Amino acid sequence: MSDLLWPGDERAGTLFDARSMVEGMVALEAAWSSGLVDHGLAPADAAVTSAELEALVTAADLDGLALAAEGGGNPVIPLLHVLRTRLVAADRTEAARWLHRGLTSQDVVDTAVVLCCATALRRLEIEFSSQVDALTALADAHRGTLMVGRTLTQHAVPTTFGAKAAGWLAGVVDARATAVFAHSVLPVQLGGAAGTLAGTVELARLRGVRDPVRTTVALTDEVAAALGLQASPPWHTSRFPLTRVGDALATATSAFGHIASDVVTLTRPEIREVGEPTAPGRGGSSTMPQKQNPVLAVLVRRAVITNPGLAATLHTAAGLANDERPDGAWHAEWATLRDLARRTVVAAAHTTELVRGLRVDAAGMVARARAADGLLAERDAVHALLDEPAPTAPGSDDPSSYLGVIDPIVDRRITP
Amino acid sequence: MSDLLWPGDERAGTLFDARSMVEGMVALEAAWSSGLVDHGLAPADAAVTSAELEALVTAADLDGLALAAEGGGNPVIPLLHVLRTRLVAADRTEAARWLHRGLTSQDVVDTAVVLCCATALRRLEIEFSSQVDALTALADAHRGTLMVGRTLTQHAVPTTFGAKAAGWLAGVVDARATAVFAHSVLPVQLGGAAGTLAGTVELARLRGVRDPVRTTVALTDEVAAALGLQASPPWHTSRFPLTRVGDALATATSAFGHIASDVVTLTRPEIREVGEPTAPGRGGSSTMPQKQNPVLAVLVRRAVITNPGLAATLHTAAGLANDERPDGAWHAEWATLRDLARRTVVAAAHTTELVRGLRVDAAGMVARARAADGLLAERDAVHALLDEPAPTAPGSDDPSSYLGVIDPIVDRRITP
Amino acid sequence: MSDLLWPGDERAGTLFDARSMVEGMVALEAAWSSGLVDHGLAPADAAVTSAELEALVTAADLDGLALAAEGGGNPVIPLLHVLRTRLVAADRTEAARWLHRGLTSQDVVDTAVVLCCATALRRLEIEFSSQVDALTALADAHRGTLMVGRTLTQHAVPTTFGAKAAGWLAGVVDARATAVFAHSVLPVQLGGAAGTLAGTVELARLRGVRDPVRTTVALTDEVAAALGLQASPPWHTSRFPLTRVGDALATATSAFGHIASDVVTLTRPEIREVGEPTAPGRGGSSTMPQKQNPVLAVLVRRAVITNPGLAATLHTAAGLANDERPDGAWHAEWATLRDLARRTVVAAAHTTELVRGLRVDAAGMVARARAADGLLAERDAVHALLDEPAPTAPGSDDPSSYLGVIDPIVDRRITP
Amino acid sequence: MSDLLWPGDERAGTLFDARSMVEGMVALEAAWSSGLVDHGLAPADAAVTSAELEALVTAADLDGLALAAEGGGNPVIPLLHVLRTRLVAADRTEAARWLHRGLTSQDVVDTAVVLCCATALRRLEIEFSSQVDALTALADAHRGTLMVGRTLTQHAVPTTFGAKAAGWLAGVVDARATAVFAHSVLPVQLGGAAGTLAGTVELARLRGVRDPVRTTVALTDEVAAALGLQASPPWHTSRFPLTRVGDALATATSAFGHIASDVVTLTRPEIREVGEPTAPGRGGSSTMPQKQNPVLAVLVRRAVITNPGLAATLHTAAGLANDERPDGAWHAEWATLRDLARRTVVAAAHTTELVRGLRVDAAGMVARARAADGLLAERDAVHALLDEPAPTAPGSDDPSSYLGVIDPIVDRRITP
């Protein structure tokens, strides 16, 4: 995927694209069919593999699936139609007959969405890991690089660039922990028509299974394990696995935005204390060849403006969930999560590149701090408090003498 | 376009897709080149037509344009590269040399976005028009169809289905007026590198034009007219033409959602006073063949949950616009407007189909109203107020005798 | 009102406070009672005036009204209880008996909300007017004040501060027009229990009025006129008068934010091309006496972050409106509109003060522009295009020679 | 506090009100002063207690503090002015001189906000606990209460009310865990002017403390412990402690909304399978005495419409945080968190009352399920799949025979 209106979108690769969703949907159908067979609920030749089902759906089918999804409101009916038709054509009649038995469309779509979320969170973890390394190195290397502290845009007291990088790191570490947790509790969705799995229990009963209920529960737990997801009672209308992912993505976006919001200031020509990494074709203008725009930071900031609203949409949907399947709230989630996940991954990749290649003008930072007015006014007030005159000895106007607890701050932030 | 995760998306056709955006971008480049030539600022063979430029960009180019857009943060640099290279290859060297002279990337992207907005608003107008016809007919036909009035989910006093349809119509009429106004003031974007059009004035000066400034202004006005847009000073950082469109789209979505929110209630099996139009494959379930889901209303309601946040994003972006081109706020608008516009058009189409084919169980409405308890309690209170006993004459328990001003309400709503 | 957590809140005065809402509610009750009497539906001594009702509700009652509002979900029942009790105590038994006859709580709350919106929009108009004057003066005075144009944070080509101020003005003018329109169509809400005004028609019928329906409609039109509002069929579930106000308020906020977002950049110590107006106690720090923070701009920007989401909430509510009175969507509107209105008015007042007192360092702007690198690169490219060498004559590096169409831009923006 | 426009607001008590914020602010100042004294950085008579400072600020001061907060953009400067003046008047000159030394206004406001968040989360925990008890009891008691399963508003397959209650419980349990975690990591804010605590280190140095940096860090850790908060490096621009609370509050709101969204459907007169608890004055109408509105559910749903946007605002603010103190993003957080916290607590209280007093018409549920058409269509399809005819034996049309795994679902949900 690429998107002319969201430059950089291709960095999210195939995440949540139609093919990925189909792969997620057939992964559930396949795991379920195997489970039915394993427990003797379906005949042995009812079992299908994910690979077998994937092979039945070609790129040329995807548009048709999307078109036909409108009828039932989701893509499962047309996907099943394609799969069954082709299974029959391939002499896999039993597989066709047994496909999806006991499931409902929401089981299939939700599990596919969850698997795509897992992919997003794995991808984010790679970016977080790189960012933590790069920011740790920046914070450590520049813990003593004197810099003007700025509050409400104005010069305040001295700080160091290492302290700033440690603050950036704090957000990334928080966002990473949030994402790791959301990832660790991603559940499979298996509930059947109205969340009772009654069809499967009935099958087991007709098959003469000794404890149909226990067997069905065991089956769902095994399917969860096979997909690398948590077992769970159905959550057709308890949408918190998804809001948890959404909040993690919004948190990540804000952590990246924090960095980018500093960078757009610090790269201004009047300040120029940091520079974005350069690359061929990066940061150019259509008419002004001399320009070098901080385009990575700019693109990250765009996500700060769009993503929180998407995460909020998931909460609204969760709060409007009703009946045993919601009447619109469910359908609002899929594209919202896709857009939120892709944009967060893209922003993550931009941020990784930004922090790994950040050019730091340490000398310029120090020079500005040394030249700034009033940076030591607070220090002088402290001296006055103790009835000591403001220091006048040589070096007493050196802002690097007034740096407080930067080392412990940096150490606490960079220590995992 | 179609979207597996937004069933029905194809109803928005090519709106705001990559090709449409490219067409919008080259439309501006072409109109501008003609303007330069017309005013003697460029040689005659610098002029290109929209058709000529469109022909230079193939479907196979679109993905590459999107990929290359990241470098400068927007797709104009790669588009110009493709266009110039192919113009040169086609022996149109002068056209290649003069392409985009005086413009900036924001002029090109913004004008293309505006042209896509115009398309969206034209499409909406067609839907509004159908809806007004259908709702006017429903309101008129059912002005006397007795129905239980419901407030806070409980039965209140009698009303009629015509009054309800008139209320639906009210929203559509309001949304239509809002959209028509937003459409009527859509401006071209022409400002050059920092909104001064200095490059064009310089060209005119070098060309010996008598009044370079006046000539440049005339040129921009002519380009606006050629594109069917309003002339305007540059609005690179005054983003209200776009928030106005966004608000119009959100208003439309809410008007559709109002209808859909009634329909999901009234189609419940326990109520079933209206039914969605049926169509082959519509409203089915993957496991329960007997079901008939109100899928149009469900899909419309999904947009109510997603779209207001997208309109809000445009306001946030507008309020963060800074400098002579914003550092992220601009980039957040494009995909946001696309998603908002497409989803609104899809919801519009669903709503049109819904209201045109709505099945009204008038007899059922009347029967429920006649059977409902307490519908005339307010009337009896009015009688008691005048020290008249509650009516006991034959027919005195007929709720259709207590319908108030429904005719004038319907008449005011259905009269344009 | 004042708000420790929203400094400056008191600038919105009593807007939308409990007293103002009560005044709005009794204004409707009073106008309605007079209408009933005028048309002979109620006895002459049923008429009450707004002043009479207002006098019955003391400041000490407001908390009790708020507490008692929970039972019915809105404050009308307890307000009526207070009014009726005290009317009886004041020997105004007929007035007590007739109060609210024919109305419903939503009529009363909605009309009061609308009246508060009117107050907000009137107040905004005053601010807009001052801002237009100030910005017109700035744009005109500084149309020739050379300034660095900045795009994506980097220096681009020359512009002038007048052009920037004209861009700020553009937003204010747009926002003003949006607000004026929203104000001009604010409707009264008069529908009775389920939007049919059946109780009033029944009264008229019992009173022997010749045309009860026509009389009732006339009565509603007169009440609208008495309150300075538009007559309208009931809009209990067609909430577009309120989304229109919300969108106008969000538009205003964005217009103010555009200005503030420039100011926080331009007041940075490294740039310092503008300064906020100073005032005693303004912009100070709790520990750094030397600091002068751009606190007006900072406070305005806070509203850009909060207000768009509030406007979106109104659209969500409008799209979820169902039945003849919504089951939660209605109740979400009141505090949302209050917060949005107050914050917008506060931001307006801050912006007015900011633009009226803005300190412009014209000399500094010019000096930076003259010293900046690369500001004329585009010009040189234009020359190269015409095979002319880059100018080398004395003055050829003067950026003020490359200012394009600034005069017409300023003229178009400042001409009403 | 009470709020005429947010009925029920008083259920949040004094949460986040001006007095609570002042108490939080002076709690930090007091703890800090004690720490300074304990470590020998300030003289013994510089120590103040929270109670001492609280006593200096009267209710009459609060409005003045709010008014004066505008000058610096936050309430700390005026609060310090009041405190110092009155300390001096009380012959506590040293306490006055030493107050706030080493701190910055953001330390004070942020810590107060965090303490208010802690109060909110404690209060929520009480509500969650009651809800878990009530919902566990409902789920357990009604695990066998047959009910129509509804998907996309239409009848699907049988379920039980216990399964529905277990689904409600799932959300509450998730929300509780999210809130507990957010609570457990709430940090103190202690950074001084620009996050380096330089003033305190300087004090320690002047006092001849052996290791000024280590002493300062120890001091901050002790202050955190004294306030019941986590020690932390400064997070002036890393706002994730607050977004974490915001997300927890939005999650709670959605969990409550899920319940309420079912209740507004199930209390409809045509369904009436559950009823809200009744209470004097609850659910009444201003004109229709017969009505019993589900007002608790309605008021909860209002929060679903407003709260997600507030949580999103916190993420936007976090992502725009820049410099060592943000230029507007910080200021947007306070009232947003207050409104979000209060509305969530109010919705929690409404939900507790709702689920504790919910009237369940078990007989009606069963009767509807037995009468419903098509509830066993899926079962018959399962039988057909196995080439068995649809059951025709007596009792074969009993939907309670087709309930699947409800017991394990309920057991998993109700087991902590």
PDB file of C-alpha atoms in Angstrom, chain B residues 128-205:
ATOM      1  CA  PHE B 128     -29.755  15.422  -1.079  1.00  0.00           C
ATOM      2  CA  SER B 129     -32.085  16.111  -3.960  1.00  0.00           C
ATOM      3  CA  SER B 130     -33.283  12.496  -4.061  1.00  0.00           C
ATOM      4  CA  GLN B 131     -33.656  12.427  -0.320  1.00  0.00           C
ATOM      5  CA  VAL B 132     -35.664  15.623  -0.235  1.00  0.00           C
ATOM      6  CA  ASP B 133     -38.022  14.202  -2.841  1.00  0.00           C
ATOM      7  CA  ALA B 134     -38.419  10.910  -1.025  1.00  0.00           C
ATOM      8  CA  LEU B 135     -38.801  12.433   2.414  1.00  0.00           C
ATOM      9  CA  THR B 136     -41.229  15.041   1.164  1.00  0.00           C
ATOM     10  CA  ALA B 137     -43.325  12.262  -0.278  1.00  0.00           C
ATOM     11  CA  LEU B 138     -43.132  10.232   2.932  1.00  0.00           C
ATOM     12  CA  ALA B 139     -43.989  13.226   5.098  1.00  0.00           C
ATOM     13  CA  ASP B 140     -46.892  14.157   2.883  1.00  0.00           C
ATOM     14  CA  ALA B 141     -48.262  10.658   2.446  1.00  0.00           C
ATOM     15  CA  HIS B 142     -48.026   9.799   6.113  1.00  0.00           C
ATOM     16  CA  ARG B 143     -48.974  13.090   7.667  1.00  0.00           C
ATOM     17  CA  GLY B 144     -52.016  11.346   9.059  1.00  0.00           C
ATOM     18  CA  THR B 145     -50.466   7.951   9.804  1.00  0.00           C
ATOM     19  CA  LEU B 146     -50.905   7.672  13.535  1.00  0.00           C
ATOM     20  CA  MET B 147     -47.819   6.585  15.450  1.00  0.00           C
ATOM     21  CA  VAL B 148     -46.698   6.402  19.030  1.00  0.00           C
ATOM     22  CA  GLY B 149     -44.545   9.372  19.970  1.00  0.00           C
ATOM     23  CA  ARG B 150     -41.504   8.241  21.929  1.00  0.00           C
ATOM     24  CA  THR B 151     -39.380  10.343  24.219  1.00  0.00           C
ATOM     25  CA  LEU B 152     -36.406   8.999  26.163  1.00  0.00           C
ATOM     26  CA  THR B 153     -37.417   5.606  24.684  1.00  0.00           C
ATOM     27  CA  GLN B 154     -40.856   5.622  26.354  1.00  0.00           C
ATOM     28  CA  HIS B 155     -44.270   6.173  24.872  1.00  0.00           C
ATOM     29  CA  ALA B 156     -45.341   9.787  25.168  1.00  0.00           C
ATOM     30  CA  VAL B 157     -48.232  11.254  23.167  1.00  0.00           C
ATOM     31  CA  PRO B 158     -49.455  10.405  19.670  1.00  0.00           C
ATOM     32  CA  THR B 159     -47.709  11.703  16.610  1.00  0.00           C
ATOM     33  CA  THR B 160     -47.671  10.616  12.971  1.00  0.00           C
ATOM     34  CA  PHE B 161     -45.080   9.051  10.804  1.00  0.00           C
ATOM     35  CA  GLY B 162     -45.382  12.040   8.511  1.00  0.00           C
ATOM     36  CA  ALA B 163     -44.227  14.291  11.317  1.00  0.00           C
ATOM     37  CA  LYS B 164     -41.246  12.036  11.880  1.00  0.00           C
ATOM     38  CA  ALA B 165     -40.353  12.040   8.201  1.00  0.00           C
ATOM     39  CA  ALA B 166     -40.674  15.835   8.212  1.00  0.00           C
ATOM     40  CA  GLY B 167     -38.169  15.938  11.051  1.00  0.00           C
ATOM     41  CA  TRP B 168     -35.777  13.784   9.053  1.00  0.00           C
ATOM     42  CA  LEU B 169     -36.281  16.123   6.134  1.00  0.00           C
ATOM     43  CA  ALA B 170     -35.420  19.120   8.285  1.00  0.00           C
ATOM     44  CA  GLY B 171     -31.918  17.781   8.838  1.00  0.00           C
ATOM     45  CA  VAL B 172     -31.383  16.987   5.201  1.00  0.00           C
ATOM     46  CA  VAL B 173     -32.538  20.443   4.148  1.00  0.00           C
ATOM     47  CA  ASP B 174     -30.219  22.085   6.669  1.00  0.00           C
ATOM     48  CA  ALA B 175     -27.299  19.928   5.615  1.00  0.00           C
ATOM     49  CA  ARG B 176     -27.989  20.652   1.968  1.00  0.00           C
ATOM     50  CA  ALA B 177     -27.961  24.400   2.514  1.00  0.00           C
ATOM     51  CA  THR B 178     -24.717  24.134   4.440  1.00  0.00           C
ATOM     52  CA  ALA B 179     -23.122  22.112   1.679  1.00  0.00           C
ATOM     53  CA  VAL B 180     -24.372  24.401  -1.064  1.00  0.00           C
ATOM     54  CA  PHE B 181     -22.862  27.391   0.663  1.00  0.00           C
ATOM     55  CA  ALA B 182     -19.518  25.675   1.280  1.00  0.00           C
ATOM     56  CA  HIS B 183     -19.463  24.676  -2.377  1.00  0.00           C
ATOM     57  CA  SER B 184     -20.253  28.161  -3.602  1.00  0.00           C
ATOM     58  CA  VAL B 185     -17.227  29.751  -1.969  1.00  0.00           C
ATOM     59  CA  LEU B 186     -14.559  27.160  -2.727  1.00  0.00           C
ATOM     60  CA  PRO B 187     -11.446  29.153  -3.645  1.00  0.00           C
ATOM     61  CA  VAL B 188      -8.487  28.460  -5.831  1.00  0.00           C
ATOM     62  CA  GLN B 189      -5.122  28.466  -4.071  1.00  0.00           C
ATOM     63  CA  LEU B 190      -2.537  30.625  -5.806  1.00  0.00           C
ATOM     64  CA  GLY B 191       0.180  32.204  -3.723  1.00  0.00           C
ATOM     65  CA  GLY B 192       3.583  31.058  -4.825  1.00  0.00           C
ATOM     66  CA  ALA B 193       6.431  30.205  -2.466  1.00  0.00           C
ATOM     67  CA  ALA B 194       5.252  32.220   0.525  1.00  0.00           C
ATOM     68  CA  GLY B 195       1.925  33.614  -0.559  1.00  0.00           C
ATOM     69  CA  THR B 196       3.181  36.718  -2.369  1.00  0.00           C
ATOM     70  CA  LEU B 197       3.267  35.481  -5.970  1.00  0.00           C
ATOM     71  CA  ALA B 198       6.607  37.239  -6.177  1.00  0.00           C
ATOM     72  CA  GLY B 199       7.971  34.851  -8.801  1.00  0.00           C
ATOM     73  CA  THR B 200       5.163  35.671 -11.175  1.00  0.00           C
ATOM     74  CA  VAL B 201       5.461  39.393 -10.623  1.00  0.00           C
ATOM     75  CA  GLU B 202       9.192  39.122 -11.258  1.00  0.00           C
ATOM     76  CA  LEU B 203       8.526  37.255 -14.467  1.00  0.00           C
ATOM     77  CA  ALA B 204       6.111  39.929 -15.555  1.00  0.00           C
ATOM     78  CA  ARG B 205       8.617  42.604 -14.705  1.00  0.00           C
TER      79      ARG B 205
END
